[in-house]
Amino acid sequence: MDSSSTYTEQELVNGLRNRNQKIFSYLYDQYSSTLYGVVVKVLNDHASAGDVLQDVFLKIWKNIDQYDEERGRLFTWMLNICRNTAIDVLRSKAHKLDQKIQNITDDVHIGNEPLIVHMQVDHLGFSKMLERLSKDQRNLIDLAYYKGCTQEEIARVLDIPLGTVKTRMRTALNHLKQIVKNIDK
Amino acid sequence: MDAQKVISSGIIELYVTGMATEQEVRELEAAMLQSPEVLAAVEEYRRSLEYYVAAQDLPPDHAIKDSLLNQINNLEASGSAQTCMSSTLPGHPKATLMEETLIPEKRLSWKVVAAAAFILLIGSIIMNFFYYKKWKDFREYKDKYQALLLSQNSIMSTNDKYKARLEELEQTLNVMEDPAVLKVNMPGTKLKPDAVATVFWNTQNKQVYLKVNNLPEPAAGKQYQLWAIVDGKPVDMGVFEMGDTAKLLQKMKVTDKVQMFAVTLENKGGAAQPTLEQMYVAGKIPG
Protein backbone atom coordinates (compact mmCIF):
# COMPACT_ATOMS: atom_id res chain seq x y z
CA MET A 1 0.00 0.00 0.00
CA ASP A 2 2.71 2.46 0.92
CA SER A 3 4.79 1.28 -2.03
CA SER A 4 4.96 4.79 -3.43
CA SER A 5 8.00 4.96 -5.60
CA THR A 6 7.33 8.58 -6.37
CA TYR A 7 6.32 10.13 -3.06
CA THR A 8 7.05 9.52 0.59
CA GLU A 9 4.15 9.71 3.04
CA GLN A 10 5.42 13.08 4.27
CA GLU A 11 5.47 14.38 0.70
CA LEU A 12 1.90 13.21 0.23
CA VAL A 13 0.74 14.95 3.39
CA ASN A 14 2.58 18.17 2.53
CA GLY A 15 1.24 18.07 -1.01
CA LEU A 16 -2.33 17.74 0.21
CA ARG A 17 -1.85 20.53 2.70
CA ASN A 18 -0.57 22.75 -0.09
CA ARG A 19 -3.65 21.91 -2.16
CA ASN A 20 -1.57 20.17 -4.78
CA GLN A 21 -4.03 18.56 -7.18
CA LYS A 22 -1.33 16.39 -8.77
CA ILE A 23 -0.65 14.84 -5.40
CA PHE A 24 -4.35 14.36 -4.88
CA SER A 25 -4.65 12.62 -8.24
CA TYR A 26 -1.76 10.35 -7.27
CA LEU A 27 -3.34 9.64 -3.88
CA TYR A 28 -6.56 8.71 -5.61
CA ASP A 29 -4.82 6.33 -7.99
CA GLN A 30 -3.03 4.68 -5.08
CA TYR A 31 -5.89 4.30 -2.61
CA SER A 32 -9.22 4.53 -4.41
CA SER A 33 -9.50 0.77 -5.00
CA THR A 34 -8.86 -0.04 -1.35
CA LEU A 35 -11.27 2.60 -0.11
CA TYR A 36 -13.89 1.67 -2.70
CA GLY A 37 -13.56 -1.96 -1.57
CA VAL A 38 -14.37 -0.80 1.99
CA VAL A 39 -17.37 1.24 0.88
CA VAL A 40 -18.80 -1.62 -1.15
CA LYS A 41 -18.23 -4.09 1.69
CA VAL A 42 -20.00 -1.75 4.12
CA LEU A 43 -22.94 -0.82 1.92
CA ASN A 44 -23.25 -3.95 -0.19
CA ASP A 45 -24.49 -1.56 -2.85
CA HIS A 46 -22.59 -0.42 -5.93
CA ALA A 47 -25.13 2.22 -6.85
CA SER A 48 -24.43 4.51 -3.89
CA ALA A 49 -20.82 3.39 -3.31
CA GLY A 50 -19.47 5.76 -5.99
CA ASP A 51 -21.08 8.79 -4.36
CA VAL A 52 -19.80 7.75 -0.94
CA LEU A 53 -16.28 7.27 -2.32
CA GLN A 54 -16.33 10.80 -3.74
CA ASP A 55 -17.53 12.05 -0.38
CA VAL A 56 -14.63 10.25 1.33
CA PHE A 57 -12.00 11.79 -0.95
CA LEU A 58 -13.56 15.25 -0.61
CA LYS A 59 -13.33 14.88 3.16
CA ILE A 60 -9.69 13.87 2.85
CA TRP A 61 -9.03 16.93 0.65
CA LYS A 62 -10.86 19.36 2.92
CA ASN A 63 -9.80 18.02 6.32
CA ILE A 64 -6.14 17.22 5.69
CA ASP A 65 -5.23 19.95 8.17
CA GLN A 66 -6.88 17.84 10.87
CA TYR A 67 -4.58 14.89 10.17
CA ASP A 68 -2.06 14.43 12.97
CA GLU A 69 1.07 12.40 12.10
CA GLU A 70 1.65 11.67 15.78
CA ARG A 71 -1.52 9.58 16.01
CA GLY A 72 -0.98 7.26 13.07
CA ARG A 73 -0.18 6.84 9.40
CA LEU A 74 -1.99 8.73 6.64
CA PHE A 75 -3.50 5.50 5.35
CA THR A 76 -4.94 4.66 8.79
CA TRP A 77 -6.47 8.14 8.92
CA MET A 78 -7.96 7.84 5.42
CA LEU A 79 -9.29 4.37 6.16
CA ASN A 80 -10.99 5.65 9.32
CA ILE A 81 -12.65 8.47 7.38
CA CYS A 82 -13.78 5.97 4.77
CA ARG A 83 -15.14 3.42 7.26
CA ASN A 84 -16.93 6.06 9.36
CA THR A 85 -18.48 7.76 6.32
CA ALA A 86 -19.71 4.49 4.83
CA ILE A 87 -21.08 3.21 8.16
CA ASP A 88 -22.87 6.56 8.69
CA VAL A 89 -24.55 6.06 5.32
CA LEU A 90 -25.37 2.46 6.22
CA ARG A 91 -27.02 3.62 9.43
CA SER A 92 -28.90 6.49 7.83
CA LYS A 93 -32.58 5.82 7.61
CA ALA A 94 -32.83 6.37 3.87
CA HIS A 95 -30.25 3.71 3.16
CA LYS A 96 -31.81 1.24 5.54
CA LEU A 97 -35.09 1.69 3.73
CA ASP A 98 -33.38 1.16 0.36
CA GLN A 99 -31.78 -1.98 1.71
CA LYS A 100 -35.06 -3.24 3.01
CA ILE A 101 -36.66 -2.75 -0.39
CA GLN A 102 -33.70 -4.45 -2.01
CA ASN A 103 -33.91 -7.30 0.46
CA ILE A 104 -37.54 -7.81 -0.41
CA THR A 105 -36.84 -7.82 -4.14
CA ASP A 106 -33.69 -9.97 -3.88
CA ASP A 107 -35.17 -12.31 -1.35
CA VAL A 108 -33.43 -15.30 -2.93
CA HIS A 109 -29.99 -14.12 -1.84
CA ILE A 110 -30.83 -13.70 1.78
CA GLY A 111 -30.78 -17.37 2.68
CA ASN A 112 -30.55 -18.29 6.33
CA GLU A 113 -27.57 -16.13 7.23
CA PRO A 114 -28.52 -13.32 9.59
CA LEU A 115 -26.26 -10.75 7.90
CA ILE A 116 -24.93 -11.11 4.40
CA VAL A 117 -21.36 -9.89 4.62
CA HIS A 118 -19.78 -12.18 2.04
CA MET A 119 -22.01 -11.49 -0.88
CA GLN A 120 -19.29 -9.69 -2.79
CA VAL A 121 -16.39 -11.75 -1.53
CA ASP A 122 -16.07 -14.27 -4.34
CA HIS A 123 -15.57 -11.83 -7.18
CA LEU A 124 -13.35 -9.55 -5.12
CA GLY A 125 -10.31 -11.68 -5.83
CA PHE A 126 -9.95 -12.46 -2.17
CA SER A 127 -6.33 -12.98 -1.41
CA LYS A 128 -5.39 -16.62 -1.10
CA MET A 129 -3.53 -15.94 2.11
CA LEU A 130 -6.63 -14.53 3.75
CA GLU A 131 -8.50 -17.69 2.93
CA ARG A 132 -6.52 -19.24 5.69
CA LEU A 133 -8.88 -17.46 8.04
CA SER A 134 -11.98 -19.49 8.68
CA LYS A 135 -15.26 -18.29 7.26
CA ASP A 136 -16.51 -17.73 10.80
CA GLN A 137 -13.47 -15.65 11.66
CA ARG A 138 -13.89 -13.50 8.54
CA ASN A 139 -17.56 -13.10 9.29
CA LEU A 140 -16.76 -11.94 12.81
CA ILE A 141 -14.18 -9.37 11.67
CA ASP A 142 -16.51 -8.16 8.90
CA LEU A 143 -19.47 -7.67 11.22
CA ALA A 144 -17.32 -5.52 13.51
CA TYR A 145 -15.24 -3.66 10.98
CA TYR A 146 -17.51 -3.26 7.96
CA LYS A 147 -20.93 -3.23 9.60
CA GLY A 148 -19.90 -1.33 12.71
CA CYS A 149 -21.65 -3.84 14.97
CA THR A 150 -21.06 -3.60 18.72
CA GLN A 151 -20.06 -6.66 20.77
CA GLU A 152 -23.64 -6.97 21.97
CA GLU A 153 -25.04 -6.82 18.44
CA ILE A 154 -22.62 -9.50 17.25
CA ALA A 155 -23.55 -11.70 20.20
CA ARG A 156 -27.20 -11.34 19.26
CA VAL A 157 -26.68 -11.84 15.54
CA LEU A 158 -24.47 -14.93 15.94
CA ASP A 159 -26.44 -16.12 18.96
CA ILE A 160 -23.33 -16.60 21.15
CA PRO A 161 -22.49 -15.23 24.63
CA LEU A 162 -20.82 -11.81 24.87
CA GLY A 163 -17.63 -13.31 26.38
CA THR A 164 -17.36 -15.71 23.47
CA VAL A 165 -17.48 -12.78 21.02
CA LYS A 166 -14.42 -11.24 22.66
CA THR A 167 -12.51 -14.53 22.80
CA ARG A 168 -13.27 -15.38 19.19
CA MET A 169 -12.34 -11.88 18.03
CA ARG A 170 -8.98 -12.15 19.78
CA THR A 171 -8.34 -15.53 18.21
CA ALA A 172 -9.35 -14.28 14.76
CA LEU A 173 -7.16 -11.16 14.90
CA ASN A 174 -4.18 -13.01 16.29
CA HIS A 175 -4.62 -15.55 13.54
CA LEU A 176 -4.74 -12.71 11.00
CA LYS A 177 -1.66 -11.12 12.53
CA GLN A 178 0.18 -14.42 12.23
CA ILE A 179 -0.83 -14.80 8.57
CA VAL A 180 0.31 -11.28 7.69
CA LYS A 181 3.59 -11.83 9.56
CA ASN A 182 4.27 -14.91 7.46
CA ILE A 183 3.56 -13.01 4.25
CA ASP A 184 5.92 -10.22 5.21
CA LYS A 185 8.70 -12.71 5.87
CA MET B 1 -1.23 0.65 33.37
CA ASP B 2 1.40 -1.96 32.68
CA ALA B 3 2.12 -2.19 28.94
CA GLN B 4 2.17 -6.00 28.82
CA LYS B 5 -1.09 -6.12 30.73
CA VAL B 6 -2.71 -3.82 28.19
CA ILE B 7 -1.37 -5.81 25.27
CA SER B 8 -2.56 -9.15 26.65
CA SER B 9 -5.92 -7.82 27.79
CA GLY B 10 -7.47 -8.16 24.32
CA ILE B 11 -8.51 -4.50 24.27
CA ILE B 12 -6.28 -3.80 21.23
CA GLU B 13 -8.11 -6.38 19.13
CA LEU B 14 -11.43 -4.76 20.02
CA TYR B 15 -9.97 -1.31 19.37
CA VAL B 16 -8.71 -1.91 15.85
CA THR B 17 -11.93 -3.59 14.75
CA GLY B 18 -13.94 -0.66 16.11
CA MET B 19 -15.63 -2.76 18.80
CA ALA B 20 -14.11 -1.10 21.87
CA THR B 21 -16.37 0.97 24.09
CA GLU B 22 -15.75 4.71 24.43
CA GLN B 23 -14.06 4.20 27.78
CA GLU B 24 -11.81 1.44 26.42
CA VAL B 25 -10.84 3.70 23.52
CA ARG B 26 -9.92 6.52 25.91
CA GLU B 27 -7.87 4.20 28.12
CA LEU B 28 -6.01 2.57 25.25
CA GLU B 29 -5.23 5.85 23.50
CA ALA B 30 -3.84 7.20 26.77
CA ALA B 31 -1.68 4.08 27.10
CA MET B 32 -0.52 4.47 23.48
CA LEU B 33 0.76 7.96 24.23
CA GLN B 34 2.59 6.76 27.36
CA SER B 35 4.05 3.51 26.12
CA PRO B 36 5.78 3.01 22.76
CA GLU B 37 5.39 -0.71 23.40
CA VAL B 38 1.61 -0.43 23.42
CA LEU B 39 1.71 1.86 20.39
CA ALA B 40 3.80 -0.68 18.48
CA ALA B 41 1.40 -3.48 19.41
CA VAL B 42 -1.59 -1.44 18.23
CA GLU B 43 0.25 -0.59 15.03
CA GLU B 44 0.93 -4.28 14.38
CA TYR B 45 -2.74 -5.21 14.71
CA ARG B 46 -3.68 -2.19 12.59
CA ARG B 47 -1.37 -3.25 9.79
CA SER B 48 -2.78 -6.77 9.86
CA LEU B 49 -6.31 -5.50 9.62
CA GLU B 50 -5.36 -3.00 6.92
CA TYR B 51 -3.82 -5.82 4.98
CA TYR B 52 -7.07 -7.74 5.33
CA VAL B 53 -8.99 -4.70 4.11
CA ALA B 54 -6.62 -3.91 1.25
CA ALA B 55 -6.84 -7.48 0.05
CA GLN B 56 -10.49 -6.89 -0.70
CA ASP B 57 -9.98 -3.86 -2.91
CA LEU B 58 -12.22 -3.08 -5.84
CA PRO B 59 -11.50 -0.57 -8.63
CA PRO B 60 -14.10 2.18 -8.80
CA ASP B 61 -15.59 3.53 -12.02
CA HIS B 62 -13.24 5.84 -13.95
CA ALA B 63 -15.88 8.58 -14.14
CA ILE B 64 -15.62 8.98 -10.36
CA LYS B 65 -12.07 10.35 -10.53
CA ASP B 66 -12.98 12.89 -13.21
CA SER B 67 -15.99 14.06 -11.24
CA LEU B 68 -13.90 14.29 -8.08
CA LEU B 69 -11.13 16.31 -9.74
CA ASN B 70 -13.80 18.60 -11.16
CA GLN B 71 -15.30 19.18 -7.75
CA ILE B 72 -11.91 19.90 -6.27
CA ASN B 73 -11.19 22.35 -9.07
CA ASN B 74 -14.43 24.14 -8.31
CA LEU B 75 -13.61 24.14 -4.62
CA GLU B 76 -10.23 25.67 -5.33
CA ALA B 77 -11.70 28.25 -7.71
CA SER B 78 -14.16 29.51 -5.12
CA GLY B 79 -11.53 29.00 -2.42
CA SER B 80 -8.96 31.20 -4.19
CA ALA B 81 -11.59 33.84 -4.89
CA GLN B 82 -12.18 33.82 -1.18
CA THR B 83 -8.46 34.11 -0.57
CA CYS B 84 -8.26 37.13 -2.87
CA MET B 85 -11.05 38.81 -1.02
CA SER B 86 -9.53 38.14 2.36
CA SER B 87 -5.95 38.81 1.25
CA THR B 88 -6.04 42.18 2.96
CA LEU B 89 -6.24 40.35 6.26
CA PRO B 90 -2.81 38.86 6.87
CA GLY B 91 -2.05 35.83 8.99
CA HIS B 92 -5.26 33.85 8.44
CA PRO B 93 -4.30 30.97 6.19
CA LYS B 94 -6.89 28.66 7.79
CA ALA B 95 -9.81 30.94 7.06
CA THR B 96 -10.13 29.38 3.63
CA LEU B 97 -10.82 25.95 5.12
CA MET B 98 -14.01 27.15 6.69
CA GLU B 99 -15.11 28.68 3.43
CA GLU B 100 -14.40 25.47 1.60
CA THR B 101 -16.44 23.35 3.94
CA LEU B 102 -19.35 25.61 3.14
CA ILE B 103 -19.22 24.90 -0.60
CA PRO B 104 -21.26 21.65 -0.72
CA GLU B 105 -23.96 23.41 1.25
CA LYS B 106 -23.90 26.18 -1.34
CA ARG B 107 -24.41 23.60 -4.08
CA LEU B 108 -27.54 22.44 -2.32
CA SER B 109 -28.68 25.87 -1.37
CA TRP B 110 -30.97 26.54 -4.37
CA LYS B 111 -33.03 23.56 -3.29
CA VAL B 112 -33.14 24.85 0.25
CA VAL B 113 -34.05 28.31 -1.03
CA ALA B 114 -36.74 26.88 -3.32
CA ALA B 115 -38.15 24.78 -0.49
CA ALA B 116 -38.09 27.76 1.85
CA ALA B 117 -39.75 29.95 -0.80
CA PHE B 118 -42.40 27.34 -1.37
CA ILE B 119 -43.07 27.04 2.35
CA LEU B 120 -43.25 30.83 2.61
CA LEU B 121 -45.65 30.93 -0.34
CA ILE B 122 -47.91 28.33 1.21
CA GLY B 123 -47.71 30.19 4.50
CA SER B 124 -48.55 33.44 2.75
CA ILE B 125 -51.53 31.89 0.98
CA ILE B 126 -52.84 30.50 4.23
CA MET B 127 -52.32 33.86 5.92
CA ASN B 128 -54.01 35.65 3.03
CA PHE B 129 -56.99 33.38 3.24
CA PHE B 130 -57.10 33.75 6.97
CA TYR B 131 -56.85 37.54 6.87
CA TYR B 132 -59.28 37.78 3.96
CA LYS B 133 -61.81 35.89 6.07
CA LYS B 134 -61.03 38.14 8.99
CA TRP B 135 -61.41 41.18 6.78
CA LYS B 136 -64.72 39.90 5.46
CA ASP B 137 -65.90 39.19 8.97
CA PHE B 138 -64.74 42.63 9.94
CA ARG B 139 -66.65 44.21 7.08
CA GLU B 140 -69.75 42.30 8.08
CA TYR B 141 -69.35 43.32 11.70
CA LYS B 142 -68.72 46.89 10.66
CA ASP B 143 -72.00 46.96 8.72
CA LYS B 144 -73.81 45.36 11.60
CA TYR B 145 -72.20 47.81 13.97
CA GLN B 146 -73.30 50.77 11.89
CA ALA B 147 -76.82 49.39 11.65
CA LEU B 148 -76.81 48.92 15.40
CA LEU B 149 -75.49 52.43 15.90
CA LEU B 150 -78.28 53.78 13.72
CA SER B 151 -80.96 51.87 15.55
CA GLN B 152 -79.37 52.86 18.83
CA ASN B 153 -79.57 56.52 17.76
CA SER B 154 -83.17 56.19 16.78
CA ILE B 155 -83.95 54.44 20.04
CA MET B 156 -82.13 57.17 21.90
CA SER B 157 -84.03 59.91 20.12
CA THR B 158 -87.31 58.13 20.72
CA ASN B 159 -86.23 57.72 24.28
CA ASP B 160 -85.44 61.42 24.51
CA LYS B 161 -88.82 62.18 23.08
CA TYR B 162 -90.50 59.98 25.66
CA LYS B 163 -88.36 61.44 28.36
CA ALA B 164 -89.35 64.95 27.38
CA ARG B 165 -92.94 63.85 27.18
CA LEU B 166 -92.72 62.25 30.57
CA GLU B 167 -91.22 65.40 32.02
CA GLU B 168 -94.02 67.43 30.53
CA LEU B 169 -96.55 65.00 31.92
CA GLU B 170 -94.87 65.16 35.29
CA GLN B 171 -94.99 68.94 35.14
CA THR B 172 -98.63 68.73 34.20
CA LEU B 173 -99.27 66.43 37.06
CA ASN B 174 -97.34 68.66 39.43
CA VAL B 175 -99.38 71.63 38.35
CA MET B 176 -102.65 69.76 38.68
CA GLU B 177 -101.83 68.28 42.05
CA ASP B 178 -100.56 71.53 43.53
CA PRO B 179 -103.12 72.46 46.26
CA ALA B 180 -102.58 76.12 45.37
CA VAL B 181 -103.84 75.49 41.86
CA LEU B 182 -107.42 76.25 41.06
CA LYS B 183 -109.12 74.25 38.37
CA VAL B 184 -111.55 76.16 36.13
CA ASN B 185 -113.80 74.17 33.80
CA MET B 186 -114.79 75.95 30.60
CA PRO B 187 -117.76 74.26 28.94
CA GLY B 188 -118.74 74.97 25.32
CA THR B 189 -120.91 77.96 24.38
CA LYS B 190 -123.90 77.97 22.06
CA LEU B 191 -121.41 78.16 19.16
CA LYS B 192 -119.93 74.76 20.01
CA PRO B 193 -121.77 73.12 22.92
CA ASP B 194 -119.56 70.01 23.11
CA ALA B 195 -116.29 71.98 23.26
CA VAL B 196 -114.39 71.74 26.55
CA ALA B 197 -111.20 73.34 27.89
CA THR B 198 -109.73 73.61 31.37
CA VAL B 199 -107.66 76.34 32.99
CA PHE B 200 -105.37 75.72 35.95
CA TRP B 201 -104.54 78.88 37.85
CA ASN B 202 -101.92 78.89 40.53
CA THR B 203 -103.25 81.28 43.12
CA GLN B 204 -99.82 81.76 44.65
CA ASN B 205 -97.51 82.51 41.70
CA LYS B 206 -100.48 83.57 39.57
CA GLN B 207 -99.40 81.33 36.66
CA VAL B 208 -102.12 80.29 34.25
CA TYR B 209 -102.07 76.89 32.46
CA LEU B 210 -104.43 75.70 29.78
CA LYS B 211 -105.58 72.22 28.87
CA VAL B 212 -107.58 71.72 25.70
CA ASN B 213 -110.04 68.88 26.21
CA ASN B 214 -112.05 69.30 23.04
CA LEU B 215 -111.81 72.11 20.52
CA PRO B 216 -112.28 71.94 16.76
CA GLU B 217 -109.14 72.45 14.62
CA PRO B 218 -108.98 76.08 13.61
CA ALA B 219 -109.04 77.09 9.92
CA ALA B 220 -105.76 78.14 8.32
CA GLY B 221 -104.78 81.64 9.44
CA LYS B 222 -106.84 81.34 12.63
CA GLN B 223 -105.66 80.70 16.20
CA TYR B 224 -107.37 80.30 19.56
CA GLN B 225 -106.70 82.93 22.23
CA LEU B 226 -107.26 82.69 25.99
CA TRP B 227 -108.69 85.60 27.87
CA ALA B 228 -108.97 86.38 31.54
CA ILE B 229 -111.92 88.54 32.51
CA VAL B 230 -110.63 90.82 35.27
CA ASP B 231 -113.19 93.16 36.79
CA GLY B 232 -115.33 92.92 33.66
CA LYS B 233 -112.44 93.64 31.26
CA PRO B 234 -110.79 91.00 29.02
CA VAL B 235 -107.04 90.56 29.55
CA ASP B 236 -104.97 88.67 26.95
CA MET B 237 -103.56 85.41 28.33
CA GLY B 238 -101.87 84.47 25.01
CA VAL B 239 -102.62 82.40 21.93
CA PHE B 240 -102.08 78.63 22.04
CA GLU B 241 -101.31 75.74 19.78
CA MET B 242 -103.53 72.91 18.82
CA GLY B 243 -102.47 69.42 17.74
CA ASP B 244 -100.21 67.31 19.98
CA THR B 245 -99.17 70.18 22.21
CA ALA B 246 -102.80 70.92 22.98
CA LYS B 247 -103.15 67.58 24.76
CA LEU B 248 -100.68 68.77 27.39
CA LEU B 249 -100.87 71.60 29.81
CA GLN B 250 -99.77 74.80 28.07
CA LYS B 251 -98.18 77.55 30.04
CA MET B 252 -100.01 80.84 29.47
CA LYS B 253 -99.54 84.33 30.93
CA VAL B 254 -99.82 85.49 34.52
CA THR B 255 -102.76 87.27 36.07
CA ASP B 256 -103.19 88.61 39.65
CA LYS B 257 -106.90 88.63 39.67
CA VAL B 258 -109.49 86.86 37.56
CA GLN B 259 -113.19 86.11 37.71
CA MET B 260 -113.59 84.21 34.46
CA PHE B 261 -111.67 82.57 31.62
CA ALA B 262 -112.74 82.34 27.97
CA VAL B 263 -111.33 81.19 24.62
CA THR B 264 -112.07 82.94 21.34
CA LEU B 265 -110.98 82.18 17.79
CA GLU B 266 -108.92 85.05 16.39
CA ASN B 267 -106.66 85.77 13.44
CA LYS B 268 -103.22 84.17 13.75
CA GLY B 269 -101.08 85.98 16.33
CA GLY B 270 -104.05 86.97 18.46
CA ALA B 271 -106.13 90.12 18.86
CA ALA B 272 -106.15 93.05 21.28
CA GLN B 273 -109.85 92.60 22.03
CA PRO B 274 -111.74 89.33 21.95
CA THR B 275 -114.21 88.68 19.15
CA LEU B 276 -117.10 87.67 21.33
CA GLU B 277 -119.05 86.09 18.47
CA GLN B 278 -116.24 83.57 18.17
CA MET B 279 -116.18 82.55 21.85
CA TYR B 280 -115.95 78.73 22.00
CA VAL B 281 -115.62 78.03 25.71
CA ALA B 282 -115.88 80.01 28.90
CA GLY B 283 -115.92 79.28 32.65
CA LYS B 284 -116.12 81.20 35.90
CA ILE B 285 -113.73 80.80 38.84
CA PRO B 286 -115.58 78.59 41.28
CA GLY B 287 -116.65 79.98 44.63
PDB file of C-alpha atoms in Angstrom, chain B residues 63 71 73 144 241 277:
ATOM      1  CA  ALA B  63     -15.880   8.576 -14.136  1.00  0.00           C
ATOM      2  CA  GLN B  71     -15.302  19.185  -7.749  1.00  0.00           C
ATOM      3  CA  ASN B  73     -11.186  22.352  -9.069  1.00  0.00           C
ATOM      4  CA  LYS B 144     -73.809  45.361  11.600  1.00  0.00           C
ATOM      5  CA  GLU B 241    -101.309  75.744  19.781  1.00  0.00           C
ATOM      6  CA  GLU B 277    -119.049  86.093  18.466  1.00  0.00           C
TER       7      GLU B 277
END
